[in-house]
mmCIF file of C-alpha atoms in Angstrom:
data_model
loop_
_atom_site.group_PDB
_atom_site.id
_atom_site.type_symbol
_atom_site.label_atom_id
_atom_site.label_comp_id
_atom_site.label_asym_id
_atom_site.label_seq_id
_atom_site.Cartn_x
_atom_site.Cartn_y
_atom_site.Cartn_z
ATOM 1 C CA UNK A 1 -63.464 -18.648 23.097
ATOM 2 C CA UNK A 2 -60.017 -19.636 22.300
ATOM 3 C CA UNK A 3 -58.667 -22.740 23.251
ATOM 4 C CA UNK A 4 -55.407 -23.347 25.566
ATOM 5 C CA UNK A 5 -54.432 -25.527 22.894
ATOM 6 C CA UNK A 6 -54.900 -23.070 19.815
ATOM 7 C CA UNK A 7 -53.677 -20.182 22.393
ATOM 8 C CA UNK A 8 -50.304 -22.283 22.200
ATOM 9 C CA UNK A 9 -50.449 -23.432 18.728
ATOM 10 C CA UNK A 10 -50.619 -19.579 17.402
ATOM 11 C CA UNK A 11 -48.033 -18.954 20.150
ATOM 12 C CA UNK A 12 -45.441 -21.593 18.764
ATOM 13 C CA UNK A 13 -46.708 -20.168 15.279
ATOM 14 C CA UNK A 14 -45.335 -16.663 16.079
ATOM 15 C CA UNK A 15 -41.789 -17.709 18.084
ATOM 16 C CA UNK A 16 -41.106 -19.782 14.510
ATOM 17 C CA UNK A 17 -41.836 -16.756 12.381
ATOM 18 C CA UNK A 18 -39.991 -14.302 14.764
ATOM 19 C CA UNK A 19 -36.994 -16.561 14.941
ATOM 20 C CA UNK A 20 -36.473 -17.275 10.700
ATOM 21 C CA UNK A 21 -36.945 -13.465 10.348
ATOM 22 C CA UNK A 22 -34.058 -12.983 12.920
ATOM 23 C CA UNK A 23 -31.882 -15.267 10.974
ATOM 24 C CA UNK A 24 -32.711 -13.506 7.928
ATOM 25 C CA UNK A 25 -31.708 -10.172 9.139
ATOM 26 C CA UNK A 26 -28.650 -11.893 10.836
ATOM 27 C CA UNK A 27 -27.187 -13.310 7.355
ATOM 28 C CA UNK A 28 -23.932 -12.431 6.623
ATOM 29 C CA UNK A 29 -23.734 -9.727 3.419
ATOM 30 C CA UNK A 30 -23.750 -10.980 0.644
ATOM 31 C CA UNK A 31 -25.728 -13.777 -0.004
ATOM 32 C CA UNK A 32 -26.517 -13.436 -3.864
ATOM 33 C CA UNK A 33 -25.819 -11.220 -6.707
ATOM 34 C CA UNK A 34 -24.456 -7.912 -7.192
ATOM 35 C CA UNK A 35 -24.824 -4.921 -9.264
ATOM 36 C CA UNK A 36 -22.419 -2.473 -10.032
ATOM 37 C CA UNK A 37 -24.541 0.084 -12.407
ATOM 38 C CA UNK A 38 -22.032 2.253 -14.620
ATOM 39 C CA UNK A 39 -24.218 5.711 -16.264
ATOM 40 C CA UNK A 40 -23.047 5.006 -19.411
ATOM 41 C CA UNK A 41 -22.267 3.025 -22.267
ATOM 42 C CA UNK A 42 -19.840 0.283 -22.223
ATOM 43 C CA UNK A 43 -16.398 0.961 -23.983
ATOM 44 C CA UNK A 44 -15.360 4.152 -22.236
ATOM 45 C CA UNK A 45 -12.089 4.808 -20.402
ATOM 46 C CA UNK A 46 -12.968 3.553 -17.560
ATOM 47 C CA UNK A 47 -14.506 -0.437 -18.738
ATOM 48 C CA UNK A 48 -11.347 -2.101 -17.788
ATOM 49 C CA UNK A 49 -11.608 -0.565 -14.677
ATOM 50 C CA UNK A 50 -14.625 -1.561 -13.836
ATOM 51 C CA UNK A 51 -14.661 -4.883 -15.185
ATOM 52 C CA UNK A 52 -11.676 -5.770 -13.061
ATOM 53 C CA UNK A 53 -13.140 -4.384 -9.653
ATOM 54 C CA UNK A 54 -16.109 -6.360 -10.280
ATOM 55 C CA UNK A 55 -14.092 -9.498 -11.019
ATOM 56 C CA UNK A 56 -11.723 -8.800 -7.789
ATOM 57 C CA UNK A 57 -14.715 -8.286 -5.564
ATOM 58 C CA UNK A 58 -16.974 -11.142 -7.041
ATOM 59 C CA UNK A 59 -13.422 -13.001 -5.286
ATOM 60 C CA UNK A 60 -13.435 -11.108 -2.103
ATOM 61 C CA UNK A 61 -16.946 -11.361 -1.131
ATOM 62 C CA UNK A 62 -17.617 -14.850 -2.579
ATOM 63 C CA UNK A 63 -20.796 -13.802 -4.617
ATOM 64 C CA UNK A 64 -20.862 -12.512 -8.324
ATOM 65 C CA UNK A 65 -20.593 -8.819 -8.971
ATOM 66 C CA UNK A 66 -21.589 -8.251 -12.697
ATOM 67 C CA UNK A 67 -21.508 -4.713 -14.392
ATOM 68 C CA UNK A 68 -24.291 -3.216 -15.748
ATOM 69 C CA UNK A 69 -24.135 -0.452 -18.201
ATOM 70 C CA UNK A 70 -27.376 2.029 -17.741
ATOM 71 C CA UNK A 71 -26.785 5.031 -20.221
ATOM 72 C CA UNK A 72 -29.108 7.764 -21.135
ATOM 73 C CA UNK A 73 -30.034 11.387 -19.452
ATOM 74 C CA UNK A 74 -27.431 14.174 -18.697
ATOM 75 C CA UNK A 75 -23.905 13.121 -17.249
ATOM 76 C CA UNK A 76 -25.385 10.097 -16.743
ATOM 77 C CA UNK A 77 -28.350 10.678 -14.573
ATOM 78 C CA UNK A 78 -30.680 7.817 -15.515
ATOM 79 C CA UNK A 79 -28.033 5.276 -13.752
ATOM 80 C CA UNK A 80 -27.837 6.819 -11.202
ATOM 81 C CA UNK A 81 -31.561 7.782 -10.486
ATOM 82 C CA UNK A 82 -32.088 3.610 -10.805
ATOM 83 C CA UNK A 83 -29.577 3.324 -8.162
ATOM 84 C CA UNK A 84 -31.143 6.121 -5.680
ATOM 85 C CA UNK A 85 -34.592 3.944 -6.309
ATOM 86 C CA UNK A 86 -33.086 0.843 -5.717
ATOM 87 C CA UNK A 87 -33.146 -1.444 -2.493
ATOM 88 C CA UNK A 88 -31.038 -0.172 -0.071
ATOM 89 C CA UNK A 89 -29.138 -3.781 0.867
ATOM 90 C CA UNK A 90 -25.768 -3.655 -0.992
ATOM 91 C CA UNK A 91 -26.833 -5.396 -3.620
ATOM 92 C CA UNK A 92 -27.401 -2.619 -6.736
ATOM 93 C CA UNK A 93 -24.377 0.007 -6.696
ATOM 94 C CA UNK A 94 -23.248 3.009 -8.828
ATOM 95 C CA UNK A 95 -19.904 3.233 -10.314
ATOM 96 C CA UNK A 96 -20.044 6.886 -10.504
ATOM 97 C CA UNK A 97 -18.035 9.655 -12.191
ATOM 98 C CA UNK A 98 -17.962 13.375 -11.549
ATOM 99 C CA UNK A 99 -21.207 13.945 -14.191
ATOM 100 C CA UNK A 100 -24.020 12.213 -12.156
ATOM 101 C CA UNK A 101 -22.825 13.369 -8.423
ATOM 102 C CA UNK A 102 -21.450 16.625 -8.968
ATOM 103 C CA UNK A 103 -21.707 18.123 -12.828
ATOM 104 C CA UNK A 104 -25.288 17.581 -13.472
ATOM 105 C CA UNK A 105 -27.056 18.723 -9.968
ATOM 106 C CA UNK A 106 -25.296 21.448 -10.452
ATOM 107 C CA UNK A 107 -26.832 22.205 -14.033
ATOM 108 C CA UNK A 108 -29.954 20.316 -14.474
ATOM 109 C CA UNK A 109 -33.142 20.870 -12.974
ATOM 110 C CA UNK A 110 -35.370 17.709 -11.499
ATOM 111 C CA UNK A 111 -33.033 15.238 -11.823
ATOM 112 C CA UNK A 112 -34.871 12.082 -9.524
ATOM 113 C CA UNK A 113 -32.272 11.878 -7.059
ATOM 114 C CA UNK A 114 -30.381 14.715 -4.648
ATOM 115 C CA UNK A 115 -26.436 13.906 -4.897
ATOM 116 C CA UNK A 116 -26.372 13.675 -0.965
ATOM 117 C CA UNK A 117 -29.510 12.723 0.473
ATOM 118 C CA UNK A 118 -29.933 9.529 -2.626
ATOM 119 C CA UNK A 119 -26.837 7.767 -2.180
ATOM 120 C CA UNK A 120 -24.121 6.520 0.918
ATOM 121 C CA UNK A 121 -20.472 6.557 -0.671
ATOM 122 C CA UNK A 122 -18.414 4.329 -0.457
ATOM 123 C CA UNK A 123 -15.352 4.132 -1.550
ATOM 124 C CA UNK A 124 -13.437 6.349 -4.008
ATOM 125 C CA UNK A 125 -11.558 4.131 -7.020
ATOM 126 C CA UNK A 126 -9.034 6.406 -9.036
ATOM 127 C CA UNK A 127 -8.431 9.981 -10.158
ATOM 128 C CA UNK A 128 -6.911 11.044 -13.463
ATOM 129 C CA UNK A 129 -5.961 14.580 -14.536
ATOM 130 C CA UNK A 130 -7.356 16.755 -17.136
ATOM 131 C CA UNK A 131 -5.318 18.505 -19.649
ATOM 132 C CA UNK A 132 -5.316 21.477 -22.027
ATOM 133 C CA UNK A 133 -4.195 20.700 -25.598
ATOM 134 C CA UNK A 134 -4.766 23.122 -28.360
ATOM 135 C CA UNK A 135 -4.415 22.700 -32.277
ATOM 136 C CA UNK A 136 -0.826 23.422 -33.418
ATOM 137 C CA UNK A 137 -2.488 26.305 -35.386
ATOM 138 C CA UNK A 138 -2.875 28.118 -32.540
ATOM 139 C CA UNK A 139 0.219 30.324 -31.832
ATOM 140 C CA UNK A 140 0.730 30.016 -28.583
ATOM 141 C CA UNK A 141 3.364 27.605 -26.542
ATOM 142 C CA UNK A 142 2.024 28.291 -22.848
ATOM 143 C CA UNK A 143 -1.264 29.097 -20.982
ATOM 144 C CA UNK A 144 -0.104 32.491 -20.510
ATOM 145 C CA UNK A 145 0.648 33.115 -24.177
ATOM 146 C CA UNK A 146 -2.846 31.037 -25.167
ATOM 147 C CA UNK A 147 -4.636 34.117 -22.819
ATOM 148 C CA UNK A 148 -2.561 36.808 -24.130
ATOM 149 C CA UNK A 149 -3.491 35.517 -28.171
ATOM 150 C CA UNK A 150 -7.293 34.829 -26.789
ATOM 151 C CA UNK A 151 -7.377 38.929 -25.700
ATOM 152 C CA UNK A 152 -6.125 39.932 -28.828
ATOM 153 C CA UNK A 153 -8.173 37.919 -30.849
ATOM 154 C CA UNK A 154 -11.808 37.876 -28.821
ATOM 155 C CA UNK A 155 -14.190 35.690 -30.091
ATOM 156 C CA UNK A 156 -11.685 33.651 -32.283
ATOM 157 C CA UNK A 157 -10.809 30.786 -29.948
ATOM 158 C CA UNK A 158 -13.634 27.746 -29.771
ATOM 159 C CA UNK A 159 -13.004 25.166 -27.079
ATOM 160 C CA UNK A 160 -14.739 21.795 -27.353
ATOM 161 C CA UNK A 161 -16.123 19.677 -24.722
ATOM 162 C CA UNK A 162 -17.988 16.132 -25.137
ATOM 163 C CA UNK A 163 -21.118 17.714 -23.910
ATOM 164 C CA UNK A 164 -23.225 20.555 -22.266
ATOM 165 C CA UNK A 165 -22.258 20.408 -18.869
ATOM 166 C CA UNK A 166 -19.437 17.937 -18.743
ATOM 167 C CA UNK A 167 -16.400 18.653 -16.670
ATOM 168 C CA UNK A 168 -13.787 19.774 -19.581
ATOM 169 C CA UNK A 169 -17.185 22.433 -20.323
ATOM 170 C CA UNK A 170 -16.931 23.833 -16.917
ATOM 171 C CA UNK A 171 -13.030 24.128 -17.258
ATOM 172 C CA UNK A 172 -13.084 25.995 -20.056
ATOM 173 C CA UNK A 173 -15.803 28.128 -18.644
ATOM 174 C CA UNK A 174 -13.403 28.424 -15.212
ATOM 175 C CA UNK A 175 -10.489 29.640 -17.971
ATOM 176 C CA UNK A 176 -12.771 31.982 -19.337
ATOM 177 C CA UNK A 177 -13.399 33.275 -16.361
ATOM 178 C CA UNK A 178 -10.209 33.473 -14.597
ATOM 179 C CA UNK A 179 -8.795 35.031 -17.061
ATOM 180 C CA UNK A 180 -11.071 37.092 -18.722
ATOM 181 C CA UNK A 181 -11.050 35.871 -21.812
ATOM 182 C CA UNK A 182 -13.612 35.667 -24.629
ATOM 183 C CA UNK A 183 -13.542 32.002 -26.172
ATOM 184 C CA UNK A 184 -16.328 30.079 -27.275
ATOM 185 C CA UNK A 185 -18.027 27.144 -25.929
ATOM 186 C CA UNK A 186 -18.548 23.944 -28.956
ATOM 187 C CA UNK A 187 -20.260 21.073 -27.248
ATOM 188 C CA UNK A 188 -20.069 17.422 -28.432
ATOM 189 C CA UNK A 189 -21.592 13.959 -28.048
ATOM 190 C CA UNK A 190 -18.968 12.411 -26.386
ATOM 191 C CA UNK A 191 -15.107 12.955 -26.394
ATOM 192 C CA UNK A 192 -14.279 10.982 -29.725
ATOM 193 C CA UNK A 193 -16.631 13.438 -31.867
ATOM 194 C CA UNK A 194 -14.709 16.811 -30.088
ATOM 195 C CA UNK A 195 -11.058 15.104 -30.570
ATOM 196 C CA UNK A 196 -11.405 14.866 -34.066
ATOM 197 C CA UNK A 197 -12.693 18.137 -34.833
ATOM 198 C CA UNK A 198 -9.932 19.479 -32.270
ATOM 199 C CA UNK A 199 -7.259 17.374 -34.760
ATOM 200 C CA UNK A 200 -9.090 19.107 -38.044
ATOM 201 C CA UNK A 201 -8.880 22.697 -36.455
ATOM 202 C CA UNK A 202 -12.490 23.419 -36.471
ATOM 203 C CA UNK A 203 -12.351 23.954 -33.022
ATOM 204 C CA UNK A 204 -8.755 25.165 -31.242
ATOM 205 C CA UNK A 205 -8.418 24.224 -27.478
ATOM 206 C CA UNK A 206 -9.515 21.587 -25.209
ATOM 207 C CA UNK A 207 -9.362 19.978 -22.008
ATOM 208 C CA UNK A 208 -9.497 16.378 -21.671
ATOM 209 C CA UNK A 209 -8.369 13.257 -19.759
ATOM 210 C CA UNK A 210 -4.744 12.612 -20.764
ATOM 211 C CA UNK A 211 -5.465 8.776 -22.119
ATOM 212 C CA UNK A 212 -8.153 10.489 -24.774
ATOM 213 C CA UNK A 213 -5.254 12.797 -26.291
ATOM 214 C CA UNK A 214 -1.787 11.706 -25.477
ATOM 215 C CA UNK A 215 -1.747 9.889 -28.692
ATOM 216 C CA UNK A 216 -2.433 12.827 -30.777
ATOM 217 C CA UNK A 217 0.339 14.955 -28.569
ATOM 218 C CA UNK A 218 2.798 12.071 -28.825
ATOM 219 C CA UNK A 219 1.943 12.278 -32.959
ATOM 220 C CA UNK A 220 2.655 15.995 -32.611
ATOM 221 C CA UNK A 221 -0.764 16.458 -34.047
ATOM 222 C CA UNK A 222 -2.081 18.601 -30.445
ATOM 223 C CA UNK A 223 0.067 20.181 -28.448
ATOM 224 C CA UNK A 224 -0.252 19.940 -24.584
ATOM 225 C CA UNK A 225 0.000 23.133 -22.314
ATOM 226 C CA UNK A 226 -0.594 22.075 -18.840
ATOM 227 C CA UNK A 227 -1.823 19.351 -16.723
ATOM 228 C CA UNK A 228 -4.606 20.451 -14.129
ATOM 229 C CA UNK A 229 -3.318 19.290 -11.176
ATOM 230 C CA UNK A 230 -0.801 20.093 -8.868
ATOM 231 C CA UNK A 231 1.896 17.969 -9.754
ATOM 232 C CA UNK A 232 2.932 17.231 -13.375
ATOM 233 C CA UNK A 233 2.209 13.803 -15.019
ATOM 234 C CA UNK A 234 5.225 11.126 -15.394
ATOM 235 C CA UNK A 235 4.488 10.667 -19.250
ATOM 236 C CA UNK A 236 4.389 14.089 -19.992
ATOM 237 C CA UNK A 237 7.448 15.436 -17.731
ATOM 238 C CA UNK A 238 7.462 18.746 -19.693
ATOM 239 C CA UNK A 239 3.909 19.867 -19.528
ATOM 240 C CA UNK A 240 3.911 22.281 -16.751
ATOM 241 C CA UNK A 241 0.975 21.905 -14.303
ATOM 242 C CA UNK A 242 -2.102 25.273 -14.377
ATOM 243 C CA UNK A 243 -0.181 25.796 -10.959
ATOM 244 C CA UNK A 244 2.994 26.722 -12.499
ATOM 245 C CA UNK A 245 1.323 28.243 -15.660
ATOM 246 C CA UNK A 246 -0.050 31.157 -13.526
ATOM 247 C CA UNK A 247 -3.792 29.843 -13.054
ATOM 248 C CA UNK A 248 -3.650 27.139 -9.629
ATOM 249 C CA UNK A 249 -7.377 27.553 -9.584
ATOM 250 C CA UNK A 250 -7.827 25.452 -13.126
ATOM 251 C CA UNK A 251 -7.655 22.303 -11.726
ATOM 252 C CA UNK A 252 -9.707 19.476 -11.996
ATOM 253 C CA UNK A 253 -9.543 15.145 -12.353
ATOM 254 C CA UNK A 254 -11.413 12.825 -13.918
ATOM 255 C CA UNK A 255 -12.484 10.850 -10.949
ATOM 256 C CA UNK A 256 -14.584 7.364 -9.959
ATOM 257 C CA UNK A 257 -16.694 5.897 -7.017
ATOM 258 C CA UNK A 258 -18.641 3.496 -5.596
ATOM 259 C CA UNK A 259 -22.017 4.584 -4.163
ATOM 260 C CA UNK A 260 -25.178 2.714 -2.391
ATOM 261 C CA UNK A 261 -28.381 4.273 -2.120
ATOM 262 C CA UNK A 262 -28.562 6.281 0.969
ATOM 263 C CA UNK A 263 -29.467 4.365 4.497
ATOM 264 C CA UNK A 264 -27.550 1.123 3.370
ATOM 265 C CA UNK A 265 -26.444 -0.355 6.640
ATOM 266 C CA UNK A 266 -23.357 0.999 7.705
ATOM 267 C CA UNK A 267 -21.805 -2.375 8.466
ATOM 268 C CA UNK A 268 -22.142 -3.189 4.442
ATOM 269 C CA UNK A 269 -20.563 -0.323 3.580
ATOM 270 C CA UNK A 270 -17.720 -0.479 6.201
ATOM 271 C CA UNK A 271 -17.528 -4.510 4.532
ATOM 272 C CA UNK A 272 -17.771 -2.914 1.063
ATOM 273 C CA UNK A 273 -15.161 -0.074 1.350
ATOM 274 C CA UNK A 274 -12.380 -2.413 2.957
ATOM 275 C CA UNK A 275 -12.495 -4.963 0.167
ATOM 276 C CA UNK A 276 -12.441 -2.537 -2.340
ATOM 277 C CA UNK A 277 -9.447 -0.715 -0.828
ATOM 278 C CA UNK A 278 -8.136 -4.306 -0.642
ATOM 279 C CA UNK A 279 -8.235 -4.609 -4.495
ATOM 280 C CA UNK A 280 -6.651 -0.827 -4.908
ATOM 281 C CA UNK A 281 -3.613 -1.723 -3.051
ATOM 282 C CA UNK A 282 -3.071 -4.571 -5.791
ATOM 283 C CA UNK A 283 -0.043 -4.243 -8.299
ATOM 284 C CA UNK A 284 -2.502 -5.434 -11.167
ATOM 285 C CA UNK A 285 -5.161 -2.655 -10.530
ATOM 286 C CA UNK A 286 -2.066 0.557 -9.848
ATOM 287 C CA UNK A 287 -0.782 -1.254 -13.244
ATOM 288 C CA UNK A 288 -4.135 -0.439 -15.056
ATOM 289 C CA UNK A 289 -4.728 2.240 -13.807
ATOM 290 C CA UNK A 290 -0.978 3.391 -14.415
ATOM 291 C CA UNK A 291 -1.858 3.121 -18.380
ATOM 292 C CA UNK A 292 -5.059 5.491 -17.901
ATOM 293 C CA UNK A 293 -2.739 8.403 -16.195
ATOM 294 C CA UNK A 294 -4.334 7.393 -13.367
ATOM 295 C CA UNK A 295 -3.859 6.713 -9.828
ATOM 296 C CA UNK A 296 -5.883 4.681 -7.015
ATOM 297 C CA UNK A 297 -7.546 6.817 -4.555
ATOM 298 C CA UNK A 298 -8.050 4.793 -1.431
ATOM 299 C CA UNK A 299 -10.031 6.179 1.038
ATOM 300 C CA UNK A 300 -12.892 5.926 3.806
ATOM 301 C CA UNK A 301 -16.537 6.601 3.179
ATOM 302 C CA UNK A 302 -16.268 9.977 5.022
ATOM 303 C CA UNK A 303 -13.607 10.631 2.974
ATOM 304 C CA UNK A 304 -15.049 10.231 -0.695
ATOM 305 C CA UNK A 305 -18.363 12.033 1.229
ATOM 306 C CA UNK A 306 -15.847 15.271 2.172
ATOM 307 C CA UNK A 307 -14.628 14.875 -1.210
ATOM 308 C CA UNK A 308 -17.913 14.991 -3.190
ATOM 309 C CA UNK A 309 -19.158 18.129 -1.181
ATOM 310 C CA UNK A 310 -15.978 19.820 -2.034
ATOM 311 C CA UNK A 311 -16.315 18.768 -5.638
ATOM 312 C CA UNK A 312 -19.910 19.998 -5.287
ATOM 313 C CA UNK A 313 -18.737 23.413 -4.194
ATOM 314 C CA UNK A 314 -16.359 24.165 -6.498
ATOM 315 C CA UNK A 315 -18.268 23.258 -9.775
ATOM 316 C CA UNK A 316 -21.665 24.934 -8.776
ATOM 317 C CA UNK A 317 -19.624 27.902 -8.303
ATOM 318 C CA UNK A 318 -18.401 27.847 -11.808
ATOM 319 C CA UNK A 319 -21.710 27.147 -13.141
ATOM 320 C CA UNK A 320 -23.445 29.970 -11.318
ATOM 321 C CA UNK A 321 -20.517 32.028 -12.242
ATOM 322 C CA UNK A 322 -21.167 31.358 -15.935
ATOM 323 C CA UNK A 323 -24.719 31.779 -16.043
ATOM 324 C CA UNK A 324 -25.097 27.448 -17.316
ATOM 325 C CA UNK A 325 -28.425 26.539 -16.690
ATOM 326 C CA UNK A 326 -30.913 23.939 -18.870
ATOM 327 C CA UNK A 327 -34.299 22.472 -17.670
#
C-alpha cells in the first residue's frame, strides 16, 4: 500500500520536476554557443562576410557565434546535410550559397537532406552578379557577336566553370541553350584553377562573380561582355547587362543565407532574422559587401523561402533542359 506520506513525497517530487522543465523551455534564446556552418573551405569570397556576421551577432544576441567551415560533397552538400541532422534549437546554422539549396538537388541524386523539407530560412545576407568575360582572343566585343562567332565556329568555344554543376556551369548551359549554340562545357576544381586557364586561352568564355575577374578585366587581360542582372554594375559602367545584350533570361547572382534545420521554433527564427537584418542595415557590412560587387539583401523568412523556390525552379529547368545528371 502506499503511504499518504510517500503519496505526497512523489507528488512534491513531480511538481519540482514539472516546474525546472518549464523554466527550461521558458529560457530566453540563446543561452550558449552558436554555430554558423559554411559548406566549404575557409578563404573563399565570402569569409569576410561571414566572419563579420558572426562577430556582429555574437554582439546582438550576447552569446558567441563562431564559424565553422564543413567542406566536402557536391556544392557543398556535406555542410549542409550536418545542419539538416542537427538539433533543431538555433544553435547549429548554415551559411548557405546557391550550390547546397538549389544547384545540387537539382543535379545530384541522394543527397541526405531535401532543400525544403531539411531546413527553415532565415534570413537572406547579400547577392552579387555573375558576369561573362571571354579571352581577348576571342573576336567578339558583345554577346550578340560572341553567338554569331560561336555559330560559325561550332564546337570551337570551351567555357569553364569551377565545377560540375556549379552555377556559372548552368549559365553557360542556359547560353547554350538560348541561343543555340554549340560550346563546350570544361569543369574545374574551384574558380582559381578555371581563371587561370581562362587568362592562358585554353579555355575562351566564362561566367563568374565579378570580385573573381575584375582584376584580370581591369589588367585588360579578359574582357567583360555583360553583367547578368538587370541593372549594370557601378564599377563596370560600360558592361551592358544580358538584358540589354538581347538574352534577359541569362541572369543569375551569386547569393547567401542563413538557414536552421526545419521545425526550429518560429519565435528563434523571427529573433534570428531581425538581428541579422539589424547588422545588414550597418554602413560597415554595405561597405564590405560594396568591395565584393555586392549588395545586402534584407528580407523576411518567407521572403528568402519564395526566393529559394524560385531559384529552385529556374535552375532545375536548365538542368533538365540540358540533360545534367550524376549519381
Amino acid at each position: 500500500m502506499i503511504t499518504r506520506r510517500t503519496f505526497l513525497t512523489a507528488l512534491t517530487a513531480a511538481s519540482f520536476c514539472l516546474g525546472a522543465a518549464g523554466q527550461v523551455a521558458a529560457q530566453p534564446y540563446p543561452t550558449r554557443l552558436i554555430k554558423l556552418v559554411v559548406p566549404g573551405p575557409p578563404g573563399g569570397p565570402s569569409e569576410i562576410v561571414v566572419r563579420t556576421l558572426a562577430e556582429r551577432l555574437s554582439s546582438s544576441l550576447g552569446q558567441t557565434v563562431i564559424v565553422e567551415n564543413r567542406p566536402g560533397g557536391a556544392n557543398g552538400t556535406i555542410g549542409a546535410q550536418s545542419v539538416a541532422r542537427s538539433e533543431r534549437d538555433g544553435y547549429t546554422l548554415l551559411f548557405s550559397m546557391p550550390g547546397p539549396m538549389v544547384v545540387a538537388p537539382a543535379v545530384y541524386r541522394n543527397l541526405g537532406y531535401d532543400p525544403v523539407k531539411s531546413f527553415a530560412p532565415i534570413a537572406t545576407i547579400f547577392s552579387s552578379p555573375q558576369m561573362l568575360a571571354l579571352n581577348p582572343a576571342v573576336p567578339a566585343r558583345t554577346v550578340q557577336e560572341l553567338i554569331e562567332y560561336a555559330k560559325a565556329n561550332p564546337g570551337k568555344i570551351n567555357f569553364a566553370s569551377p565545377g560540375y554543376g556549379s552555377q556559372p556551369h548552368l549559365l553557360g548551359e542556359m547560353l547554350r541553350l538560348t541561343a543555340g549554340i554549340d560550346i563546350l562545357h570544361v569543369p574545374y576544381r574551384g574558380p582559381g584553377l578555371a581563371v587561370t586557364d581562362l587568362l592562358a586561352g585554353q579555355v575562351q568564355m566564362e561566367f563568374e562573380t565579378l570580385p573573381i575577374l575584375l582584376p584580370h578585366i581591369e589588367a585588360g587581360k579578359l574582357r567583360a561582355l555583360a553583367i547578368a542582372d538587370t541593372t549594370r554594375n557601378p564599377q563596370l559602367p560600360d558592361v551592358p547587362t544580358t538584358a540589354e545584350s538581347g538574352v534577359p533570361t541569362l541572369q543569375a547572382t551569386f547569393w547567401s543565407g542563413v538557414l536552421a534545420p526545419a521545425a526550429t521554433p518560429k519565435s528563434i527564427v523571427d529573433k534570428l532574422n531581425a538581428a541579422i537584418n539589424e547588422i545588414l542595415r550597418s554602413k560597415e557590412i554595405e561597405t564590405i559587401l560594396a568591395r565584393l560587387s555586392a549588395k545586402p539583401k534584407i528580407g523576411s523568412p518567407q521572403d528568402f523561402a519564395a526566393f529559394v523556390a524560385a531559384e529552385s525552379q529556374k535552375w532545375t529547368a536548365v538542368v533538365n533542359a540540358a540533360g545534367i545528371k550524376a549519381d
